[in-house]
Amino acid sequence: MTQPLTERPRVPIITVGLRPHPTSPDAEAPWQGPVGRLLATMFALPEGGAVFEFRLEESRPAQLAIPAPATPGPADELWKHTCFEVFLGVPGEAGYREYNFSPSGQWAVYGFRAWRERIEDYIPAAKPEVLFDQTDDGLVLEARVPAELLPAVPAGSDLQVSLAAVVERKDGMLEYWALRHAAAQPDFHARDTFVLTLATTTQKAA
C-alpha cells in the first residue's frame, strides 16, 4: 500500500470513500473492476492553503490508463483521462472553483460564477503542487493548494467541498467516482454534491 507523500500535520483530517456513478462500468460490483477502493483525504494547512489526497487501494493499476509524466503546469481537458478533482464553494454563494489534478503532474483551476457558467478570464493566482506515486496494487496523488488558490473568504471560514475522480481504463471506458451522485448522468458540478466542509486556517504561521 502506498504511504502518504508528506507528513501529516496535527490538524483535523477528513477521509472519505468515493463511489462510482451508477453509469460507470462495474458500478454494481466495483470490486470486480480495476478500482478496488478509492479514498479521498483533505485538510487545511496551518500556514494556509489545503492538501487533497486521492488514494486507490487493493486495485489493479495495470488495467488503468495513467497519464505519463509531463512538465508540471496548467493544461486543459485533463478530465478526459484519469484525473482527480476538487470543487470548492462558499456557503450562500453560487460561484465556485474547480481544480483538476493529473498523475502527469499537470493541473487546472477554473472559476465559475454559477453552475457550469465559467469565468473565461479567470487566472489562477498561484500554482498547486502535484505529487504522484504508484505501486502494484494502488496509487496515490497528493495536491497541495496554496491559500491564494482557495476562494477568498475571511480566515476561519468554512468552504463547501466536493471530491471526485475520473478513472480511465485501458479499454477506453471511463469511471466517475464521487462521494455523492445527484443526477442520472455524472455531474461533479452539481452544488448539492458539495457535502463536505473544509474549515480554513484561522491564522497563518509566522
PDB file of N, CA and C in Angstrom, residues 122-197:
ATOM      1  N   TYR A 122     -10.744  34.081 -15.846  1.00  0.00           N
ATOM      2  CA  TYR A 122     -10.178  33.750 -14.543  1.00  0.00           C
ATOM      3  C   TYR A 122      -8.735  33.275 -14.715  1.00  0.00           C
ATOM      4  N   ILE A 123      -7.832  33.842 -13.927  1.00  0.00           N
ATOM      5  CA  ILE A 123      -6.415  33.462 -13.961  1.00  0.00           C
ATOM      6  C   ILE A 123      -6.003  33.023 -12.554  1.00  0.00           C
ATOM      7  N   PRO A 124      -5.528  31.801 -12.370  1.00  0.00           N
ATOM      8  CA  PRO A 124      -5.102  31.347 -11.044  1.00  0.00           C
ATOM      9  C   PRO A 124      -4.011  32.246 -10.487  1.00  0.00           C
ATOM     10  N   ALA A 125      -4.133  32.569  -9.203  1.00  0.00           N
ATOM     11  CA  ALA A 125      -3.187  33.480  -8.561  1.00  0.00           C
ATOM     12  C   ALA A 125      -1.929  32.778  -8.079  1.00  0.00           C
ATOM     13  N   ALA A 126      -1.895  31.457  -8.148  1.00  0.00           N
ATOM     14  CA  ALA A 126      -0.731  30.696  -7.697  1.00  0.00           C
ATOM     15  C   ALA A 126      -0.775  29.330  -8.374  1.00  0.00           C
ATOM     16  N   LYS A 127       0.212  28.495  -8.063  1.00  0.00           N
ATOM     17  CA  LYS A 127       0.294  27.170  -8.667  1.00  0.00           C
ATOM     18  C   LYS A 127       0.198  26.101  -7.578  1.00  0.00           C
ATOM     19  N   PRO A 128      -0.604  25.064  -7.812  1.00  0.00           N
ATOM     20  CA  PRO A 128      -0.603  23.942  -6.874  1.00  0.00           C
ATOM     21  C   PRO A 128       0.617  23.058  -7.119  1.00  0.00           C
ATOM     22  N   GLU A 129       0.900  22.210  -6.168  1.00  0.00           N
ATOM     23  CA  GLU A 129       1.967  21.223  -6.319  1.00  0.00           C
ATOM     24  C   GLU A 129       1.321  19.845  -6.341  1.00  0.00           C
ATOM     25  N   VAL A 130       1.629  19.057  -7.380  1.00  0.00           N
ATOM     26  CA  VAL A 130       1.026  17.734  -7.544  1.00  0.00           C
ATOM     27  C   VAL A 130       2.105  16.666  -7.399  1.00  0.00           C
ATOM     28  N   LEU A 131       1.886  15.726  -6.482  1.00  0.00           N
ATOM     29  CA  LEU A 131       2.799  14.617  -6.253  1.00  0.00           C
ATOM     30  C   LEU A 131       2.066  13.318  -6.561  1.00  0.00           C
ATOM     31  N   PHE A 132       2.786  12.345  -7.137  1.00  0.00           N
ATOM     32  CA  PHE A 132       2.135  11.104  -7.540  1.00  0.00           C
ATOM     33  C   PHE A 132       3.070   9.923  -7.315  1.00  0.00           C
ATOM     34  N   ASP A 133       2.465   8.804  -6.875  1.00  0.00           N
ATOM     35  CA  ASP A 133       3.237   7.574  -6.694  1.00  0.00           C
ATOM     36  C   ASP A 133       2.327   6.394  -7.026  1.00  0.00           C
ATOM     37  N   GLN A 134       2.928   5.318  -7.509  1.00  0.00           N
ATOM     38  CA  GLN A 134       2.154   4.144  -7.918  1.00  0.00           C
ATOM     39  C   GLN A 134       2.863   2.874  -7.476  1.00  0.00           C
ATOM     40  N   THR A 135       2.076   1.875  -7.049  1.00  0.00           N
ATOM     41  CA  THR A 135       2.592   0.560  -6.686  1.00  0.00           C
ATOM     42  C   THR A 135       1.841  -0.486  -7.498  1.00  0.00           C
ATOM     43  N   ASP A 136       2.122  -1.761  -7.235  1.00  0.00           N
ATOM     44  CA  ASP A 136       1.467  -2.828  -7.980  1.00  0.00           C
ATOM     45  C   ASP A 136      -0.034  -2.883  -7.720  1.00  0.00           C
ATOM     46  N   ASP A 137      -0.453  -2.471  -6.513  1.00  0.00           N
ATOM     47  CA  ASP A 137      -1.872  -2.610  -6.178  1.00  0.00           C
ATOM     48  C   ASP A 137      -2.539  -1.288  -5.806  1.00  0.00           C
ATOM     49  N   GLY A 138      -1.924  -0.184  -6.152  1.00  0.00           N
ATOM     50  CA  GLY A 138      -2.548   1.088  -5.820  1.00  0.00           C
ATOM     51  C   GLY A 138      -1.774   2.278  -6.346  1.00  0.00           C
ATOM     52  N   LEU A 139      -2.287   3.443  -6.055  1.00  0.00           N
ATOM     53  CA  LEU A 139      -1.610   4.678  -6.409  1.00  0.00           C
ATOM     54  C   LEU A 139      -2.107   5.768  -5.466  1.00  0.00           C
ATOM     55  N   VAL A 140      -1.334   6.838  -5.394  1.00  0.00           N
ATOM     56  CA  VAL A 140      -1.723   7.970  -4.560  1.00  0.00           C
ATOM     57  C   VAL A 140      -1.320   9.257  -5.260  1.00  0.00           C
ATOM     58  N   LEU A 141      -2.238  10.211  -5.285  1.00  0.00           N
ATOM     59  CA  LEU A 141      -1.963  11.551  -5.805  1.00  0.00           C
ATOM     60  C   LEU A 141      -2.249  12.544  -4.697  1.00  0.00           C
ATOM     61  N   GLU A 142      -1.305  13.443  -4.484  1.00  0.00           N
ATOM     62  CA  GLU A 142      -1.483  14.487  -3.475  1.00  0.00           C
ATOM     63  C   GLU A 142      -1.330  15.853  -4.139  1.00  0.00           C
ATOM     64  N   ALA A 143      -2.273  16.731  -3.871  1.00  0.00           N
ATOM     65  CA  ALA A 143      -2.228  18.096  -4.404  1.00  0.00           C
ATOM     66  C   ALA A 143      -2.175  19.073  -3.238  1.00  0.00           C
ATOM     67  N   ARG A 144      -1.148  19.897  -3.231  1.00  0.00           N
ATOM     68  CA  ARG A 144      -1.004  20.941  -2.215  1.00  0.00           C
ATOM     69  C   ARG A 144      -1.443  22.259  -2.845  1.00  0.00           C
ATOM     70  N   VAL A 145      -2.518  22.825  -2.317  1.00  0.00           N
ATOM     71  CA  VAL A 145      -3.124  24.024  -2.886  1.00  0.00           C
ATOM     72  C   VAL A 145      -2.816  25.219  -1.995  1.00  0.00           C
ATOM     73  N   PRO A 146      -2.068  26.204  -2.479  1.00  0.00           N
ATOM     74  CA  PRO A 146      -1.752  27.371  -1.649  1.00  0.00           C
ATOM     75  C   PRO A 146      -2.983  28.206  -1.356  1.00  0.00           C
ATOM     76  N   ALA A 147      -2.903  29.001  -0.301  1.00  0.00           N
ATOM     77  CA  ALA A 147      -4.051  29.801   0.128  1.00  0.00           C
ATOM     78  C   ALA A 147      -4.554  30.721  -0.974  1.00  0.00           C
ATOM     79  N   GLU A 148      -3.641  31.208  -1.826  1.00  0.00           N
ATOM     80  CA  GLU A 148      -4.031  32.135  -2.889  1.00  0.00           C
ATOM     81  C   GLU A 148      -4.968  31.497  -3.917  1.00  0.00           C
ATOM     82  N   LEU A 149      -4.999  30.148  -3.962  1.00  0.00           N
ATOM     83  CA  LEU A 149      -5.860  29.461  -4.921  1.00  0.00           C
ATOM     84  C   LEU A 149      -7.225  29.107  -4.345  1.00  0.00           C
ATOM     85  N   LEU A 150      -7.402  29.255  -3.043  1.00  0.00           N
ATOM     86  CA  LEU A 150      -8.685  28.975  -2.425  1.00  0.00           C
ATOM     87  C   LEU A 150      -9.625  30.158  -2.630  1.00  0.00           C
ATOM     88  N   PRO A 151     -10.940  29.941  -2.600  1.00  0.00           N
ATOM     89  CA  PRO A 151     -11.873  31.073  -2.671  1.00  0.00           C
ATOM     90  C   PRO A 151     -11.567  32.080  -1.570  1.00  0.00           C
ATOM     91  N   ALA A 152     -11.653  33.361  -1.886  1.00  0.00           N
ATOM     92  CA  ALA A 152     -11.314  34.416  -0.927  1.00  0.00           C
ATOM     93  C   ALA A 152     -12.407  34.525   0.135  1.00  0.00           C
ATOM     94  N   VAL A 153     -12.084  34.097   1.352  1.00  0.00           N
ATOM     95  CA  VAL A 153     -13.020  34.178   2.476  1.00  0.00           C
ATOM     96  C   VAL A 153     -12.236  34.605   3.714  1.00  0.00           C
ATOM     97  N   PRO A 154     -12.897  35.158   4.732  1.00  0.00           N
ATOM     98  CA  PRO A 154     -12.200  35.507   5.969  1.00  0.00           C
ATOM     99  C   PRO A 154     -11.584  34.262   6.601  1.00  0.00           C
ATOM    100  N   ALA A 155     -10.449  34.435   7.268  1.00  0.00           N
ATOM    101  CA  ALA A 155      -9.780  33.322   7.940  1.00  0.00           C
ATOM    102  C   ALA A 155     -10.736  32.629   8.893  1.00  0.00           C
ATOM    103  N   GLY A 156     -10.726  31.315   8.874  1.00  0.00           N
ATOM    104  CA  GLY A 156     -11.599  30.551   9.738  1.00  0.00           C
ATOM    105  C   GLY A 156     -12.949  30.231   9.130  1.00  0.00           C
ATOM    106  N   SER A 157     -13.207  30.717   7.907  1.00  0.00           N
ATOM    107  CA  SER A 157     -14.483  30.449   7.247  1.00  0.00           C
ATOM    108  C   SER A 157     -14.538  29.013   6.733  1.00  0.00           C
ATOM    109  N   ASP A 158     -15.751  28.497   6.616  1.00  0.00           N
ATOM    110  CA  ASP A 158     -15.947  27.161   6.064  1.00  0.00           C
ATOM    111  C   ASP A 158     -16.120  27.234   4.555  1.00  0.00           C
ATOM    112  N   LEU A 159     -15.579  26.240   3.864  1.00  0.00           N
ATOM    113  CA  LEU A 159     -15.794  26.083   2.436  1.00  0.00           C
ATOM    114  C   LEU A 159     -16.547  24.781   2.196  1.00  0.00           C
ATOM    115  N   GLN A 160     -17.459  24.804   1.236  1.00  0.00           N
ATOM    116  CA  GLN A 160     -18.163  23.591   0.846  1.00  0.00           C
ATOM    117  C   GLN A 160     -17.316  22.851  -0.184  1.00  0.00           C
ATOM    118  N   VAL A 161     -17.217  21.533  -0.037  1.00  0.00           N
ATOM    119  CA  VAL A 161     -16.268  20.756  -0.823  1.00  0.00           C
ATOM    120  C   VAL A 161     -16.937  19.547  -1.473  1.00  0.00           C
ATOM    121  N   SER A 162     -16.543  19.286  -2.707  1.00  0.00           N
ATOM    122  CA  SER A 162     -16.855  18.029  -3.376  1.00  0.00           C
ATOM    123  C   SER A 162     -15.543  17.428  -3.868  1.00  0.00           C
ATOM    124  N   LEU A 163     -15.352  16.141  -3.629  1.00  0.00           N
ATOM    125  CA  LEU A 163     -14.149  15.429  -4.069  1.00  0.00           C
ATOM    126  C   LEU A 163     -14.579  14.356  -5.067  1.00  0.00           C
ATOM    127  N   ALA A 164     -13.885  14.259  -6.190  1.00  0.00           N
ATOM    128  CA  ALA A 164     -14.314  13.361  -7.255  1.00  0.00           C
ATOM    129  C   ALA A 164     -13.115  12.893  -8.072  1.00  0.00           C
ATOM    130  N   ALA A 165     -13.371  11.929  -8.949  1.00  0.00           N
ATOM    131  CA  ALA A 165     -12.299  11.410  -9.792  1.00  0.00           C
ATOM    132  C   ALA A 165     -12.876  10.823 -11.072  1.00  0.00           C
ATOM    133  N   VAL A 166     -12.135  11.016 -12.149  1.00  0.00           N
ATOM    134  CA  VAL A 166     -12.392  10.314 -13.402  1.00  0.00           C
ATOM    135  C   VAL A 166     -11.277   9.287 -13.544  1.00  0.00           C
ATOM    136  N   VAL A 167     -11.653   8.034 -13.727  1.00  0.00           N
ATOM    137  CA  VAL A 167     -10.677   6.963 -13.864  1.00  0.00           C
ATOM    138  C   VAL A 167     -10.839   6.328 -15.238  1.00  0.00           C
ATOM    139  N   GLU A 168      -9.783   6.386 -16.038  1.00  0.00           N
ATOM    140  CA  GLU A 168      -9.821   5.806 -17.381  1.00  0.00           C
ATOM    141  C   GLU A 168      -9.210   4.417 -17.370  1.00  0.00           C
ATOM    142  N   ARG A 169      -9.955   3.469 -17.920  1.00  0.00           N
ATOM    143  CA  ARG A 169      -9.459   2.115 -18.047  1.00  0.00           C
ATOM    144  C   ARG A 169      -8.721   1.949 -19.368  1.00  0.00           C
ATOM    145  N   LYS A 170      -7.882   0.929 -19.453  1.00  0.00           N
ATOM    146  CA  LYS A 170      -7.123   0.732 -20.680  1.00  0.00           C
ATOM    147  C   LYS A 170      -8.015   0.367 -21.859  1.00  0.00           C
ATOM    148  N   ASP A 171      -9.258  -0.073 -21.580  1.00  0.00           N
ATOM    149  CA  ASP A 171     -10.185  -0.348 -22.684  1.00  0.00           C
ATOM    150  C   ASP A 171     -10.870   0.923 -23.173  1.00  0.00           C
ATOM    151  N   GLY A 172     -10.490   2.089 -22.595  1.00  0.00           N
ATOM    152  CA  GLY A 172     -11.034   3.372 -23.027  1.00  0.00           C
ATOM    153  C   GLY A 172     -12.269   3.814 -22.275  1.00  0.00           C
ATOM    154  N   MET A 173     -12.848   2.947 -21.467  1.00  0.00           N
ATOM    155  CA  MET A 173     -14.043   3.304 -20.709  1.00  0.00           C
ATOM    156  C   MET A 173     -13.664   4.179 -19.518  1.00  0.00           C
ATOM    157  N   LEU A 174     -14.577   5.070 -19.132  1.00  0.00           N
ATOM    158  CA  LEU A 174     -14.342   5.995 -18.026  1.00  0.00           C
ATOM    159  C   LEU A 174     -15.239   5.649 -16.848  1.00  0.00           C
ATOM    160  N   GLU A 175     -14.662   5.716 -15.669  1.00  0.00           N
ATOM    161  CA  GLU A 175     -15.414   5.557 -14.432  1.00  0.00           C
ATOM    162  C   GLU A 175     -15.470   6.917 -13.740  1.00  0.00           C
ATOM    163  N   TYR A 176     -16.637   7.253 -13.171  1.00  0.00           N
ATOM    164  CA  TYR A 176     -16.821   8.539 -12.497  1.00  0.00           C
ATOM    165  C   TYR A 176     -17.105   8.283 -11.019  1.00  0.00           C
ATOM    166  N   TRP A 177     -16.201   8.726 -10.171  1.00  0.00           N
ATOM    167  CA  TRP A 177     -16.274   8.469  -8.741  1.00  0.00           C
ATOM    168  C   TRP A 177     -16.485   9.777  -7.979  1.00  0.00           C
ATOM    169  N   ALA A 178     -17.336   9.736  -6.963  1.00  0.00           N
ATOM    170  CA  ALA A 178     -17.572  10.901  -6.106  1.00  0.00           C
ATOM    171  C   ALA A 178     -18.152  10.420  -4.783  1.00  0.00           C
ATOM    172  N   LEU A 179     -18.169  11.315  -3.815  1.00  0.00           N
ATOM    173  CA  LEU A 179     -18.777  10.971  -2.534  1.00  0.00           C
ATOM    174  C   LEU A 179     -20.285  10.841  -2.678  1.00  0.00           C
ATOM    175  N   ARG A 180     -20.867  11.712  -3.522  1.00  0.00           N
ATOM    176  CA  ARG A 180     -22.309  11.682  -3.750  1.00  0.00           C
ATOM    177  C   ARG A 180     -22.598  11.958  -5.215  1.00  0.00           C
ATOM    178  N   HIS A 181     -23.558  11.240  -5.764  1.00  0.00           N
ATOM    179  CA  HIS A 181     -24.030  11.476  -7.130  1.00  0.00           C
ATOM    180  C   HIS A 181     -25.489  11.911  -7.059  1.00  0.00           C
ATOM    181  N   ALA A 182     -25.808  13.022  -7.719  1.00  0.00           N
ATOM    182  CA  ALA A 182     -27.152  13.598  -7.579  1.00  0.00           C
ATOM    183  C   ALA A 182     -27.931  13.654  -8.876  1.00  0.00           C
ATOM    184  N   ALA A 183     -27.377  13.125  -9.973  1.00  0.00           N
ATOM    185  CA  ALA A 183     -28.061  13.217 -11.261  1.00  0.00           C
ATOM    186  C   ALA A 183     -27.954  11.892 -12.010  1.00  0.00           C
ATOM    187  N   ALA A 184     -28.810  11.733 -13.018  1.00  0.00           N
ATOM    188  CA  ALA A 184     -28.826  10.498 -13.791  1.00  0.00           C
ATOM    189  C   ALA A 184     -27.528  10.300 -14.559  1.00  0.00           C
ATOM    190  N   GLN A 185     -26.891  11.413 -14.938  1.00  0.00           N
ATOM    191  CA  GLN A 185     -25.592  11.377 -15.587  1.00  0.00           C
ATOM    192  C   GLN A 185     -24.549  11.994 -14.645  1.00  0.00           C
ATOM    193  N   PRO A 186     -23.283  11.584 -14.745  1.00  0.00           N
ATOM    194  CA  PRO A 186     -22.268  12.152 -13.857  1.00  0.00           C
ATOM    195  C   PRO A 186     -22.216  13.673 -13.962  1.00  0.00           C
ATOM    196  N   ASP A 187     -22.248  14.357 -12.824  1.00  0.00           N
ATOM    197  CA  ASP A 187     -22.183  15.818 -12.802  1.00  0.00           C
ATOM    198  C   ASP A 187     -21.492  16.256 -11.520  1.00  0.00           C
ATOM    199  N   PHE A 188     -20.175  16.407 -11.616  1.00  0.00           N
ATOM    200  CA  PHE A 188     -19.408  16.834 -10.445  1.00  0.00           C
ATOM    201  C   PHE A 188     -19.693  18.281 -10.068  1.00  0.00           C
ATOM    202  N   HIS A 189     -20.307  19.053 -10.980  1.00  0.00           N
ATOM    203  CA  HIS A 189     -20.581  20.465 -10.718  1.00  0.00           C
ATOM    204  C   HIS A 189     -21.853  20.683  -9.903  1.00  0.00           C
ATOM    205  N   ALA A 190     -22.684  19.671  -9.758  1.00  0.00           N
ATOM    206  CA  ALA A 190     -23.945  19.829  -9.042  1.00  0.00           C
ATOM    207  C   ALA A 190     -23.673  20.295  -7.610  1.00  0.00           C
ATOM    208  N   ARG A 191     -24.235  21.443  -7.249  1.00  0.00           N
ATOM    209  CA  ARG A 191     -23.885  22.046  -5.961  1.00  0.00           C
ATOM    210  C   ARG A 191     -24.339  21.196  -4.765  1.00  0.00           C
ATOM    211  N   ASP A 192     -25.395  20.417  -4.942  1.00  0.00           N
ATOM    212  CA  ASP A 192     -25.828  19.604  -3.815  1.00  0.00           C
ATOM    213  C   ASP A 192     -24.945  18.384  -3.588  1.00  0.00           C
ATOM    214  N   THR A 193     -23.852  18.286  -4.361  1.00  0.00           N
ATOM    215  CA  THR A 193     -22.858  17.252  -4.072  1.00  0.00           C
ATOM    216  C   THR A 193     -21.675  17.812  -3.278  1.00  0.00           C
ATOM    217  N   PHE A 194     -21.700  19.123  -3.013  1.00  0.00           N
ATOM    218  CA  PHE A 194     -20.641  19.746  -2.202  1.00  0.00           C
ATOM    219  C   PHE A 194     -20.984  19.500  -0.728  1.00  0.00           C
ATOM    220  N   VAL A 195     -20.824  18.283  -0.277  1.00  0.00           N
ATOM    221  CA  VAL A 195     -21.366  17.882   1.025  1.00  0.00           C
ATOM    222  C   VAL A 195     -20.329  17.881   2.151  1.00  0.00           C
ATOM    223  N   LEU A 196     -19.064  18.109   1.827  1.00  0.00           N
ATOM    224  CA  LEU A 196     -18.026  18.162   2.855  1.00  0.00           C
ATOM    225  C   LEU A 196     -17.740  19.610   3.235  1.00  0.00           C
ATOM    226  N   THR A 197     -17.125  19.792   4.400  1.00  0.00           N
ATOM    227  CA  THR A 197     -16.787  21.134   4.878  1.00  0.00           C
ATOM    228  C   THR A 197     -15.303  21.192   5.221  1.00  0.00           C
TER     229      THR A 197
END
